Short mmCIF file of C-alpha atoms and ligand atoms in Angstrom, two decimals:
data_model
loop_
_atom_site.label_atom_id
_atom_site.label_comp_id
_atom_site.label_asym_id
_atom_site.label_seq_id
_atom_site.Cartn_x
_atom_site.Cartn_y
_atom_site.Cartn_z
CA MET A 13 38.13 -84.88 6.03
CA LEU A 14 35.16 -83.38 5.23
CA THR A 15 35.08 -81.27 7.93
CA THR A 16 38.29 -80.34 7.13
CA ILE A 17 37.71 -79.14 3.83
CA LEU A 18 34.33 -77.30 5.11
CA TYR A 19 36.63 -75.51 7.73
CA ILE A 20 39.32 -74.26 4.41
CA ILE A 21 35.99 -73.32 2.47
CA LEU A 22 34.36 -71.24 5.57
CA ALA A 23 38.48 -69.81 6.54
CA ILE A 24 38.47 -68.57 2.75
CA LEU A 25 35.18 -67.24 2.58
CA ILE A 26 35.61 -65.13 5.97
CA LEU A 27 38.69 -63.92 4.81
CA THR A 28 37.48 -62.62 1.61
CA THR A 29 34.52 -61.14 3.12
CA LEU A 30 36.87 -59.25 5.17
CA TYR A 31 39.40 -58.16 2.70
CA VAL A 32 36.55 -56.78 0.37
CA VAL A 33 35.54 -54.89 4.02
CA VAL A 34 38.42 -53.30 4.18
CA ARG A 35 38.85 -52.26 0.77
CA THR A 36 35.27 -50.80 0.63
CA ILE A 37 36.67 -49.11 4.10
CA ILE A 38 39.59 -47.80 2.53
CA PHE A 39 37.87 -47.07 -0.74
CA GLN A 40 35.32 -44.73 1.34
CA TRP A 41 37.99 -42.47 2.65
CA SER A 42 36.68 -39.10 2.67
CA TYR A 43 38.54 -35.70 2.80
CA GLY A 44 35.98 -34.17 5.35
CA SER A 45 33.56 -31.12 4.67
CA VAL A 46 34.76 -27.46 3.87
CA GLU A 47 32.27 -24.77 5.11
CA LYS A 48 30.33 -23.07 2.97
CA ILE A 49 30.96 -19.49 1.49
CA GLU A 50 28.45 -17.03 1.37
CA GLY A 51 30.91 -15.39 -1.51
CA ILE A 52 30.99 -12.72 -2.87
CA ALA A 53 27.32 -10.23 -3.49
CA VAL A 54 26.53 -10.75 -6.91
CA ASP A 55 23.67 -8.75 -8.66
CA GLU A 56 21.51 -11.39 -10.00
CA GLY A 57 19.79 -9.03 -12.24
CA VAL A 58 22.79 -6.61 -13.58
CA VAL A 59 24.96 -10.42 -14.32
CA ALA A 60 21.62 -11.64 -16.24
CA GLU A 61 21.79 -7.86 -18.36
CA HIS A 62 25.44 -8.55 -19.48
CA LEU A 63 25.10 -12.12 -20.50
CA ALA A 64 22.26 -11.50 -22.51
CA ALA A 65 24.11 -8.30 -24.21
CA ALA A 66 26.65 -10.95 -25.04
CA VAL A 67 24.30 -13.13 -26.29
CA ARG A 68 22.79 -10.73 -28.69
CA CYS A 69 26.40 -10.47 -30.22
CA GLN A 70 26.05 -13.22 -33.20
CA THR A 71 29.75 -14.93 -32.59
CA VAL A 72 28.97 -17.84 -35.30
CA PRO A 73 31.30 -19.18 -37.32
CA LEU A 74 30.83 -17.97 -41.10
CA ASP A 75 31.45 -21.53 -42.39
CA ASP A 76 32.74 -25.09 -41.23
CA LYS A 77 36.12 -23.67 -40.99
CA GLY A 78 35.27 -21.72 -37.96
CA THR A 79 35.59 -18.32 -40.38
CA PRO A 80 34.77 -15.15 -37.66
CA ALA A 81 32.29 -12.88 -38.64
CA PRO A 82 34.66 -9.73 -37.69
CA GLU A 83 31.68 -6.99 -36.50
CA ALA A 84 29.84 -9.34 -34.22
CA PHE A 85 33.79 -10.05 -32.54
CA GLN A 86 33.84 -6.60 -32.34
CA GLN A 87 30.77 -5.92 -31.41
CA LEU A 88 31.30 -8.35 -28.45
CA HIS A 89 35.02 -6.54 -27.76
CA GLN A 90 33.70 -4.01 -27.19
CA MET A 91 30.61 -4.34 -25.18
CA LEU A 92 33.33 -5.89 -22.42
CA GLU A 93 35.46 -3.00 -22.71
CA GLU A 94 32.16 -0.79 -21.59
CA THR A 95 30.97 -3.21 -19.31
CA TYR A 96 34.57 -3.92 -17.47
CA PRO A 97 36.33 -1.07 -17.36
CA LEU A 98 38.21 -2.15 -14.19
CA VAL A 99 39.40 -5.52 -16.04
CA HIS A 100 40.20 -2.98 -18.86
CA GLN A 101 42.13 -0.51 -16.84
CA LYS A 102 44.06 -3.19 -14.76
CA LEU A 103 44.89 -6.02 -17.20
CA LYS A 104 46.82 -6.34 -19.73
CA ARG A 105 44.52 -7.00 -22.92
CA GLU A 106 46.16 -8.91 -25.91
CA VAL A 107 44.49 -9.83 -29.17
CA VAL A 108 45.23 -12.89 -30.11
CA ASN A 109 45.32 -13.93 -34.29
CA SER A 110 42.58 -11.14 -34.67
CA TYR A 111 39.83 -12.39 -32.37
CA SER A 112 40.93 -14.06 -29.48
CA LEU A 113 41.60 -12.16 -25.91
CA LEU A 114 44.48 -12.90 -23.89
CA TYR A 115 44.19 -11.09 -20.51
CA THR A 116 47.07 -11.13 -17.92
CA TRP A 117 46.31 -10.00 -14.22
CA GLN A 118 49.86 -9.62 -12.79
CA GLY A 119 50.20 -10.89 -9.54
CA SER A 120 52.53 -9.51 -6.67
CA ARG A 121 54.54 -12.63 -7.05
CA PRO A 122 56.11 -13.00 -10.20
CA ASP A 123 58.19 -15.60 -9.20
CA LEU A 124 55.03 -18.28 -8.88
CA GLU A 125 53.68 -20.16 -12.05
CA PRO A 126 50.33 -18.47 -13.35
CA VAL A 127 47.20 -20.00 -13.52
CA MET A 128 44.57 -19.80 -16.69
CA LEU A 129 40.77 -19.56 -16.56
CA MET A 130 39.11 -20.09 -19.88
CA ALA A 131 35.84 -19.81 -21.89
CA HIS A 132 35.25 -19.27 -25.89
CA GLN A 133 33.91 -16.50 -27.61
CA ASP A 134 32.23 -18.07 -30.34
CA VAL A 135 28.98 -20.04 -30.11
CA VAL A 136 27.34 -22.74 -32.70
CA SER A 137 24.70 -21.51 -35.24
CA ALA A 138 20.72 -22.12 -34.44
CA ASP A 139 19.69 -24.32 -37.39
CA PRO A 140 17.27 -22.13 -39.33
CA ALA A 141 15.27 -25.13 -39.74
CA THR A 142 14.36 -25.25 -35.94
CA LEU A 143 14.18 -21.57 -35.36
CA SER A 144 10.24 -21.69 -34.76
CA ALA A 145 10.98 -24.01 -32.28
CA TRP A 146 12.69 -21.88 -30.28
CA THR A 147 10.17 -20.07 -27.12
CA HIS A 148 12.90 -17.04 -27.71
CA PRO A 149 14.79 -16.09 -30.69
CA PRO A 150 18.69 -17.68 -30.11
CA PHE A 151 20.14 -14.27 -30.33
CA GLU A 152 17.99 -11.51 -28.42
CA GLY A 153 19.04 -12.55 -25.11
CA ARG A 154 15.70 -12.26 -23.21
CA ILE A 155 15.53 -12.72 -19.88
CA VAL A 156 12.37 -14.34 -18.90
CA GLU A 157 10.54 -16.33 -16.20
CA GLY A 158 13.96 -16.52 -14.55
CA PHE A 159 16.05 -17.47 -17.28
CA ILE A 160 18.45 -16.07 -19.52
CA TRP A 161 17.59 -17.25 -23.18
CA GLY A 162 19.67 -17.63 -26.45
CA ARG A 163 22.85 -19.25 -27.95
CA GLY A 164 25.84 -19.29 -25.69
CA THR A 165 24.13 -19.35 -22.47
CA LEU A 166 25.36 -22.84 -21.60
CA ASP A 167 28.13 -22.96 -23.87
CA ILE A 168 29.68 -21.18 -22.85
CA LYS A 169 29.33 -17.08 -22.99
CA ASN A 170 27.85 -17.59 -19.20
CA GLN A 171 31.40 -18.92 -18.14
CA LEU A 172 33.06 -15.61 -20.48
CA ILE A 173 30.70 -13.57 -18.47
CA GLY A 174 31.40 -15.23 -14.92
CA ILE A 175 35.21 -14.92 -15.47
CA MET A 176 34.75 -10.87 -16.48
CA GLU A 177 32.08 -10.46 -13.86
CA ALA A 178 34.28 -11.60 -10.98
CA ALA A 179 37.90 -10.33 -11.88
CA GLU A 180 35.54 -6.98 -12.15
CA MET A 181 33.99 -7.05 -8.47
CA LEU A 182 37.34 -8.01 -7.09
CA LEU A 183 39.01 -5.47 -8.77
CA ARG A 184 36.58 -3.24 -7.26
CA GLN A 185 37.29 -4.47 -3.73
CA GLY A 186 41.00 -3.65 -4.30
CA TYR A 187 42.16 -7.24 -4.46
CA ARG A 188 45.46 -8.34 -6.27
CA PRO A 189 46.29 -11.94 -6.61
CA GLU A 190 49.73 -12.59 -5.35
CA ARG A 191 49.47 -15.95 -8.31
CA THR A 192 49.39 -13.85 -11.92
CA ILE A 193 45.66 -14.82 -13.31
CA LEU A 194 45.10 -15.34 -17.03
CA PHE A 195 41.94 -15.14 -19.06
CA GLY A 196 42.49 -17.32 -22.49
CA LEU A 197 38.77 -16.42 -24.32
CA GLY A 198 39.43 -18.22 -27.74
CA HIS A 199 37.01 -17.16 -30.89
CA ASP A 200 37.22 -20.94 -32.92
CA GLU A 201 36.49 -23.56 -29.75
CA GLU A 202 33.60 -24.71 -32.14
CA THR A 203 35.47 -25.74 -34.60
CA GLY A 204 38.58 -26.99 -33.25
CA GLY A 205 40.55 -23.95 -31.86
CA VAL A 206 43.50 -24.34 -34.38
CA ASN A 207 43.17 -20.17 -35.40
CA GLY A 208 42.62 -19.04 -31.90
CA CYS A 209 43.76 -20.97 -28.36
CA LYS A 210 46.68 -23.21 -30.59
CA VAL A 211 47.93 -19.77 -31.32
CA MET A 212 47.47 -18.48 -27.79
CA GLY A 213 49.23 -21.75 -26.46
CA GLN A 214 51.96 -21.82 -29.37
CA LEU A 215 52.38 -17.75 -28.07
CA LEU A 216 52.73 -18.89 -24.22
CA LYS A 217 55.39 -21.47 -25.24
CA GLU A 218 57.49 -19.50 -26.82
CA ARG A 219 57.49 -16.82 -23.95
CA GLY A 220 58.53 -19.57 -22.03
CA ILE A 221 55.41 -19.27 -19.48
CA HIS A 222 54.42 -22.55 -17.61
CA LEU A 223 51.01 -22.42 -16.02
CA ALA A 224 49.97 -24.02 -12.58
CA GLY A 225 46.79 -25.04 -13.29
CA ILE A 226 43.84 -24.45 -16.11
CA VAL A 227 40.29 -24.73 -15.55
CA ASP A 228 37.94 -24.60 -19.03
CA GLU A 229 34.52 -25.72 -20.15
CA GLY A 230 33.30 -29.06 -19.59
CA GLY A 231 31.85 -31.36 -16.79
CA GLY A 232 29.88 -29.34 -14.01
CA ILE A 233 27.36 -30.22 -11.08
CA MET A 234 25.10 -33.40 -12.04
CA GLU A 235 22.12 -34.13 -10.10
CA GLY A 236 20.70 -37.41 -11.01
CA LEU A 237 22.62 -37.47 -14.89
CA MET A 238 24.90 -40.11 -13.82
CA ALA A 239 24.64 -43.64 -13.50
CA GLY A 240 25.14 -45.38 -9.78
CA ALA A 241 24.76 -41.87 -7.68
CA ARG A 242 22.35 -40.09 -5.63
CA GLY A 243 22.13 -36.13 -5.19
CA PRO A 244 24.62 -33.54 -6.83
CA ILE A 245 28.09 -34.68 -8.37
CA ALA A 246 31.02 -32.44 -9.28
CA LEU A 247 32.64 -33.89 -12.30
CA VAL A 248 35.77 -32.43 -12.73
CA GLY A 249 37.23 -33.42 -16.19
CA ALA A 250 40.75 -34.40 -15.77
CA SER A 251 41.58 -35.80 -19.78
CA GLU A 252 39.79 -35.79 -22.85
CA LYS A 253 39.46 -39.07 -25.17
CA GLY A 254 41.75 -39.02 -28.72
CA TYR A 255 39.81 -38.65 -31.84
CA LEU A 256 40.55 -41.02 -34.88
CA THR A 257 39.14 -41.20 -38.52
CA VAL A 258 40.10 -44.43 -40.54
CA GLU A 259 39.56 -44.67 -44.14
CA PHE A 260 38.67 -48.32 -45.44
CA THR A 261 38.97 -49.25 -48.68
CA VAL A 262 38.44 -52.71 -50.91
CA ASN A 263 39.12 -52.70 -54.36
CA SER A 264 37.74 -55.72 -56.47
CA GLN A 265 37.02 -56.96 -60.06
CA PRO A 266 34.20 -54.83 -61.82
CA GLY A 267 32.07 -56.71 -63.88
CA HIS A 268 27.99 -57.50 -64.81
CA SER A 269 25.76 -58.85 -61.60
CA SER A 270 24.32 -61.56 -63.95
CA THR A 271 27.64 -63.16 -63.41
CA PRO A 272 29.17 -61.85 -59.97
CA PRO A 273 32.17 -63.40 -57.76
CA PRO A 274 31.53 -64.57 -54.04
CA GLN A 275 32.03 -61.88 -52.93
CA THR A 276 31.83 -58.03 -54.65
CA SER A 277 33.74 -55.47 -53.12
CA ILE A 278 30.89 -54.39 -51.02
CA GLY A 279 30.41 -57.57 -49.41
CA ILE A 280 33.81 -57.95 -48.46
CA LEU A 281 33.76 -54.48 -46.93
CA ALA A 282 31.00 -55.11 -44.74
CA GLN A 283 31.97 -58.34 -43.57
CA ALA A 284 35.18 -56.43 -42.45
CA LEU A 285 32.94 -53.44 -40.67
CA ALA A 286 30.64 -56.30 -39.00
CA ARG A 287 33.68 -57.64 -37.27
CA LEU A 288 34.89 -54.38 -36.10
CA GLU A 289 31.54 -53.69 -34.92
CA ALA A 290 31.66 -56.97 -32.89
CA HIS A 291 34.95 -56.78 -31.56
CA PRO A 292 35.51 -53.27 -29.58
CA MET A 293 38.41 -52.42 -28.25
CA PRO A 294 38.76 -53.90 -24.40
CA THR A 295 37.21 -51.81 -21.89
CA HIS A 296 39.17 -51.16 -19.10
CA LEU A 297 37.13 -50.53 -15.70
CA ARG A 298 39.59 -48.92 -13.40
CA ARG A 299 39.54 -45.90 -15.12
CA LEU A 300 36.38 -45.56 -13.64
CA ARG A 301 37.38 -46.00 -10.62
CA PRO A 302 38.97 -42.41 -9.23
CA MET A 303 35.38 -41.35 -10.32
CA TYR A 304 33.33 -43.44 -8.35
CA ARG A 305 36.16 -42.92 -5.53
CA GLY A 306 35.79 -39.25 -5.97
CA ILE A 307 31.46 -39.61 -5.51
CA GLY A 308 32.04 -41.86 -2.41
CA ARG A 309 29.06 -42.39 -0.29
CA ALA A 310 26.73 -40.67 -2.81
CA ALA A 311 26.61 -44.25 -4.79
CA PRO A 312 25.02 -47.12 -3.32
CA LEU A 313 26.84 -49.17 -0.96
CA THR A 314 26.36 -52.04 -3.25
CA ILE A 315 28.24 -50.17 -6.02
CA GLN A 316 31.04 -48.73 -3.83
CA ILE A 317 31.93 -52.44 -2.79
CA ALA A 318 31.98 -53.59 -6.47
CA PHE A 319 34.51 -50.90 -7.22
CA ALA A 320 36.24 -51.18 -4.38
CA ASN A 321 36.86 -54.52 -4.98
CA VAL A 322 36.75 -54.42 -8.75
CA TRP A 323 39.26 -57.70 -8.68
CA LEU A 324 35.86 -59.66 -7.43
CA PHE A 325 33.03 -57.74 -9.22
CA GLY A 326 34.57 -56.70 -12.34
CA PRO A 327 32.54 -59.05 -14.53
CA LEU A 328 29.33 -57.67 -12.82
CA LEU A 329 30.17 -54.15 -13.19
CA LYS A 330 30.94 -54.77 -16.94
CA ARG A 331 27.33 -55.95 -17.23
CA TRP A 332 25.75 -53.24 -15.38
CA LEU A 333 27.92 -50.30 -17.37
CA VAL A 334 28.18 -51.75 -20.57
CA PRO A 335 25.05 -51.40 -22.27
CA ILE A 336 24.83 -47.25 -20.95
CA PRO A 337 26.75 -45.41 -23.79
CA GLU A 338 28.00 -42.90 -21.81
CA MET A 339 29.54 -45.71 -18.90
CA ASN A 340 30.73 -47.67 -22.24
CA ALA A 341 32.36 -44.65 -23.78
CA SER A 342 34.14 -43.53 -20.18
CA MET A 343 35.85 -46.87 -20.37
CA ARG A 344 36.64 -48.17 -23.50
CA THR A 345 37.93 -46.51 -26.97
CA THR A 346 34.98 -46.60 -29.29
CA THR A 347 33.93 -47.60 -32.43
CA ALA A 348 31.48 -46.02 -34.51
CA LEU A 349 30.65 -46.84 -38.50
CA THR A 350 29.89 -43.45 -39.75
CA ILE A 351 29.76 -43.20 -43.74
CA ILE A 352 29.66 -45.86 -46.36
CA ASN A 353 29.92 -46.11 -50.21
CA GLY A 354 29.51 -48.23 -52.94
CA GLY A 355 28.31 -49.01 -56.03
CA VAL A 356 26.53 -46.77 -58.70
CA GLU A 357 24.57 -49.11 -61.09
CA ASP A 358 22.06 -51.79 -59.60
CA ASN A 359 22.88 -54.40 -62.27
CA THR A 360 26.93 -53.62 -61.87
CA ILE A 361 29.55 -54.82 -59.65
CA PRO A 362 31.46 -52.30 -58.32
CA ALA A 363 35.06 -51.72 -58.58
CA GLU A 364 35.23 -50.00 -55.12
CA ALA A 365 33.69 -49.55 -51.88
CA LYS A 366 34.76 -47.29 -49.12
CA ALA A 367 33.66 -46.44 -45.68
CA ILE A 368 34.42 -44.17 -43.11
CA VAL A 369 35.22 -45.34 -39.08
CA ASN A 370 35.31 -42.81 -35.84
CA PHE A 371 37.22 -44.13 -32.87
CA ARG A 372 37.59 -42.12 -29.65
CA LEU A 373 40.53 -43.20 -27.64
CA LEU A 374 40.44 -43.69 -23.94
CA PRO A 375 43.51 -42.16 -22.34
CA GLY A 376 46.03 -44.87 -22.07
CA ASP A 377 45.02 -46.52 -25.75
CA THR A 378 47.01 -45.42 -28.64
CA ILE A 379 46.46 -44.69 -32.43
CA ALA A 380 49.02 -47.35 -33.43
CA ASP A 381 47.31 -49.77 -30.33
CA VAL A 382 43.76 -49.08 -32.38
CA LEU A 383 45.30 -49.51 -35.56
CA TRP A 384 46.74 -52.76 -34.90
CA HIS A 385 43.28 -53.99 -33.14
CA VAL A 386 41.70 -53.41 -36.35
CA LYS A 387 44.42 -55.44 -38.48
CA LYS A 388 44.01 -57.63 -36.14
CA VAL A 389 40.50 -58.29 -36.10
CA ILE A 390 39.66 -57.82 -39.59
CA LYS A 391 42.31 -60.58 -40.78
CA ASP A 392 41.57 -59.66 -44.51
CA GLU A 393 44.51 -58.43 -46.86
CA ARG A 394 41.99 -57.16 -49.11
CA VAL A 395 40.55 -54.29 -47.02
CA LYS A 396 42.95 -51.29 -47.44
CA PHE A 397 43.19 -48.78 -44.32
CA LYS A 398 44.37 -45.46 -43.49
CA PRO A 399 44.03 -42.61 -40.97
CA VAL A 400 42.25 -39.94 -42.41
CA GLU A 401 45.16 -37.02 -43.06
CA GLY A 402 44.00 -33.96 -40.01
CA LYS A 403 41.54 -36.25 -38.66
CA PHE A 404 43.34 -38.02 -35.39
CA ASN A 405 44.77 -36.92 -31.95
CA GLU A 406 45.95 -38.89 -29.23
CA ALA A 407 44.30 -39.10 -26.41
CA LEU A 408 45.05 -35.93 -23.97
CA PRO A 409 47.36 -37.01 -21.14
CA VAL A 410 45.18 -37.17 -17.35
CA SER A 411 45.30 -34.58 -14.59
CA ALA A 412 46.81 -35.02 -11.46
CA THR A 413 44.22 -34.73 -8.67
CA ASN A 414 47.12 -35.03 -5.75
CA VAL A 415 48.36 -31.66 -6.24
CA PRO A 416 47.34 -28.25 -4.80
CA ALA A 417 45.73 -27.13 -8.31
CA TYR A 418 42.82 -29.31 -7.82
CA HIS A 419 43.04 -29.53 -4.19
CA GLY A 420 42.21 -26.21 -4.50
CA LEU A 421 39.31 -26.20 -7.10
CA ARG A 422 37.79 -28.86 -5.39
CA GLN A 423 37.93 -26.62 -2.30
CA VAL A 424 36.13 -24.07 -4.13
CA ILE A 425 33.40 -26.23 -5.76
CA ARG A 426 32.77 -27.69 -2.23
CA GLN A 427 32.59 -24.37 -0.86
CA VAL A 428 30.47 -22.44 -3.12
CA PHE A 429 28.11 -25.64 -3.81
CA ASP A 430 27.64 -26.72 -0.23
CA ASN A 431 29.88 -29.98 -0.07
CA PRO A 432 29.05 -32.24 -3.40
CA PRO A 433 31.66 -34.78 -3.62
CA VAL A 434 33.95 -34.08 -6.17
CA ALA A 435 35.37 -36.50 -9.03
CA PRO A 436 37.31 -36.68 -11.77
CA PHE A 437 36.39 -38.17 -15.10
CA VAL A 438 37.40 -38.54 -18.66
CA MET A 439 35.37 -35.77 -21.04
CA LEU A 440 34.15 -37.85 -24.37
CA GLY A 441 34.51 -34.55 -26.16
CA GLY A 442 37.25 -32.15 -26.76
CA THR A 443 37.67 -28.32 -25.88
CA ASP A 444 40.34 -25.66 -26.44
CA CYS A 445 42.24 -26.43 -23.33
CA GLN A 446 43.83 -29.09 -25.19
CA HIS A 447 46.13 -26.76 -26.94
CA PHE A 448 47.68 -25.86 -23.81
CA VAL A 449 48.75 -29.45 -22.83
CA PRO A 450 52.09 -28.30 -23.81
CA VAL A 451 52.79 -25.52 -20.97
CA CYS A 452 50.08 -27.14 -18.26
CA ASP A 453 50.17 -30.40 -16.26
CA ASN A 454 47.20 -29.88 -14.47
CA ILE A 455 44.31 -28.73 -16.80
CA TYR A 456 40.57 -29.30 -15.43
CA ARG A 457 37.36 -29.11 -17.66
CA PHE A 458 34.52 -27.66 -15.01
CA THR A 459 31.59 -25.61 -15.37
CA SER A 460 30.27 -24.18 -12.10
CA LEU A 461 26.50 -24.72 -12.70
CA VAL A 462 24.19 -27.49 -11.52
CA MET A 463 22.26 -29.27 -14.02
CA ASP A 464 19.66 -31.68 -14.46
CA GLU A 465 18.03 -33.64 -16.43
CA SER A 466 15.84 -30.41 -17.87
CA PHE A 467 18.82 -29.27 -18.98
CA ARG A 468 19.35 -32.43 -21.66
CA GLY A 469 19.61 -31.44 -25.06
CA LEU A 470 19.87 -27.65 -24.55
CA GLU A 471 23.37 -27.15 -25.49
CA HIS A 472 23.82 -26.58 -29.23
CA GLY A 473 20.26 -27.44 -29.36
CA ILE A 474 16.77 -25.43 -29.36
CA ASP A 475 15.93 -23.13 -26.46
CA GLU A 476 19.54 -23.10 -24.69
CA ARG A 477 18.90 -21.11 -21.41
CA ILE A 478 20.65 -20.47 -17.72
CA PRO A 479 18.73 -19.94 -15.05
CA ILE A 480 19.57 -16.48 -13.55
CA GLU A 481 20.22 -17.92 -10.43
CA GLY A 482 22.75 -20.12 -11.60
CA MET A 483 24.85 -17.47 -13.56
CA ALA A 484 24.90 -15.31 -10.43
CA LYS A 485 26.53 -18.19 -8.36
CA MET A 486 28.93 -18.91 -11.35
CA VAL A 487 30.00 -15.64 -10.58
CA LYS A 488 30.55 -16.54 -6.94
CA PHE A 489 32.51 -19.55 -7.88
CA TYR A 490 34.97 -17.53 -10.16
CA ALA A 491 35.30 -14.79 -7.63
CA GLN A 492 36.11 -17.74 -5.21
CA LEU A 493 38.62 -19.89 -7.53
CA MET A 494 40.55 -16.21 -8.20
CA GLN A 495 41.17 -15.38 -4.73
CA VAL A 496 42.00 -19.14 -3.77
CA TRP A 497 44.17 -20.57 -6.81
CA GLY A 498 45.61 -16.36 -6.69
CA THR A 499 47.57 -17.40 -3.29
CA ARG A 500 51.08 -18.96 -3.49
CA GLY A 501 49.53 -22.22 -2.10
CA MET A 502 46.38 -22.10 -4.68
CA THR A 503 44.20 -23.71 -1.71
CA ALA A 504 42.27 -21.49 1.29
CA SER A 505 43.59 -21.52 4.41
CA VAL A 506 41.84 -23.09 6.90
CA GLU A 507 41.54 -19.36 8.83
CA ARG A 508 39.87 -18.51 5.50
CA ASN A 509 37.31 -21.18 5.21
CA LYS A 510 36.36 -20.25 9.19
CA LYS A 511 35.35 -16.14 7.69
ZN1 ZN B 708 31.49 -24.95 -25.69
#
């Protein structure tokens, strides 16, 4: 009897192990390597000068509503016209809502859906209190020690110049795409893009244009910046988290603090907030699977086995990933208590206490889901809550990774950057491309730059700068992407790879 039980246990163990191994092998399925290309010949010094000139145009919003400084944008527009004469000769240029730019590079096959490459012209300001900490002033566009220094060199004038430069060079070579290529260059991304790309998105919709693919800022080639991955990994944002700010209010009888009730409005609110923090929305580990699958063998075998078998190792993975803020935010809707207000006098029971909580929604969770969760967790009728006007949007749809647009993009990344693994991920912040969801299903957020630990905190921070070499590579990337996405199939042919 005992031996029979032992045999059964042994059989279960063997079968489970086999199942785990098979799943891991399937999970590791690789898409083969592509041949590295030399790409278009780029004069690094010239490109660096062009980016530096763009940095000198101080396209900083005048207020938090994103009101543009007209002279700065005129200066930038003029700089683009003078620097890229062929682009301005051969492409149609439209000014949208005074400052945003929409370029149309007409393809030879008007029956094909166009693609769009994006960047924004505006940059965040440089905090006056930190100016003395900058090695080189933020708006002088200095080129020193192999870097181009200044605000916008990483976010995202590098991409703006990369697109323009690549187009100018291809035009010089006489290239014409089959598929129409648009350049969408917004002017108020840092303040939500409502006057720039939102208007541009509506314009395309009115014209009945549907796009086959978009590449905007986001992601990049990460070296040593991701938990459980070795070597460079190309991360492509396939979706963006949603946004929801909720206001909580508790009203109670005001009075003297010498004879307090058992709980004041502050106590009631604090209790509700503590519950919210203690009970976040559930994690969805499976949302991370496509990313770890894309990373494949760049992850240690243990992690590959675990992600191939979430059914078995899910709890272990959660224990590892939840304490890492970026990973936690990548697999659940997050809860952040950000503002609290209540009371004016030390001896007075306040009539009202208020708090603001900011949620970032994982694709799959809706605003209604979060509000239902809040109600269920707080379980207190005395706490009133409602979304703050204008401060909510649902998570964006997840763009597919089994379509030609993604295959072509992945191919170009691997050609230009020597075959890094390419994996989709969910962007934690928002970008301008959200305004094109009504006209495009294949939206990818990818900045073609290799970034390591030394890049941490530079975007929007002090000493923003880009290596000249990285900037030149960006031009190669765009030139290759224009040639690959510019074809009917949106992927490079094998013959082309061999060249
Ligand atoms: Zn940006």
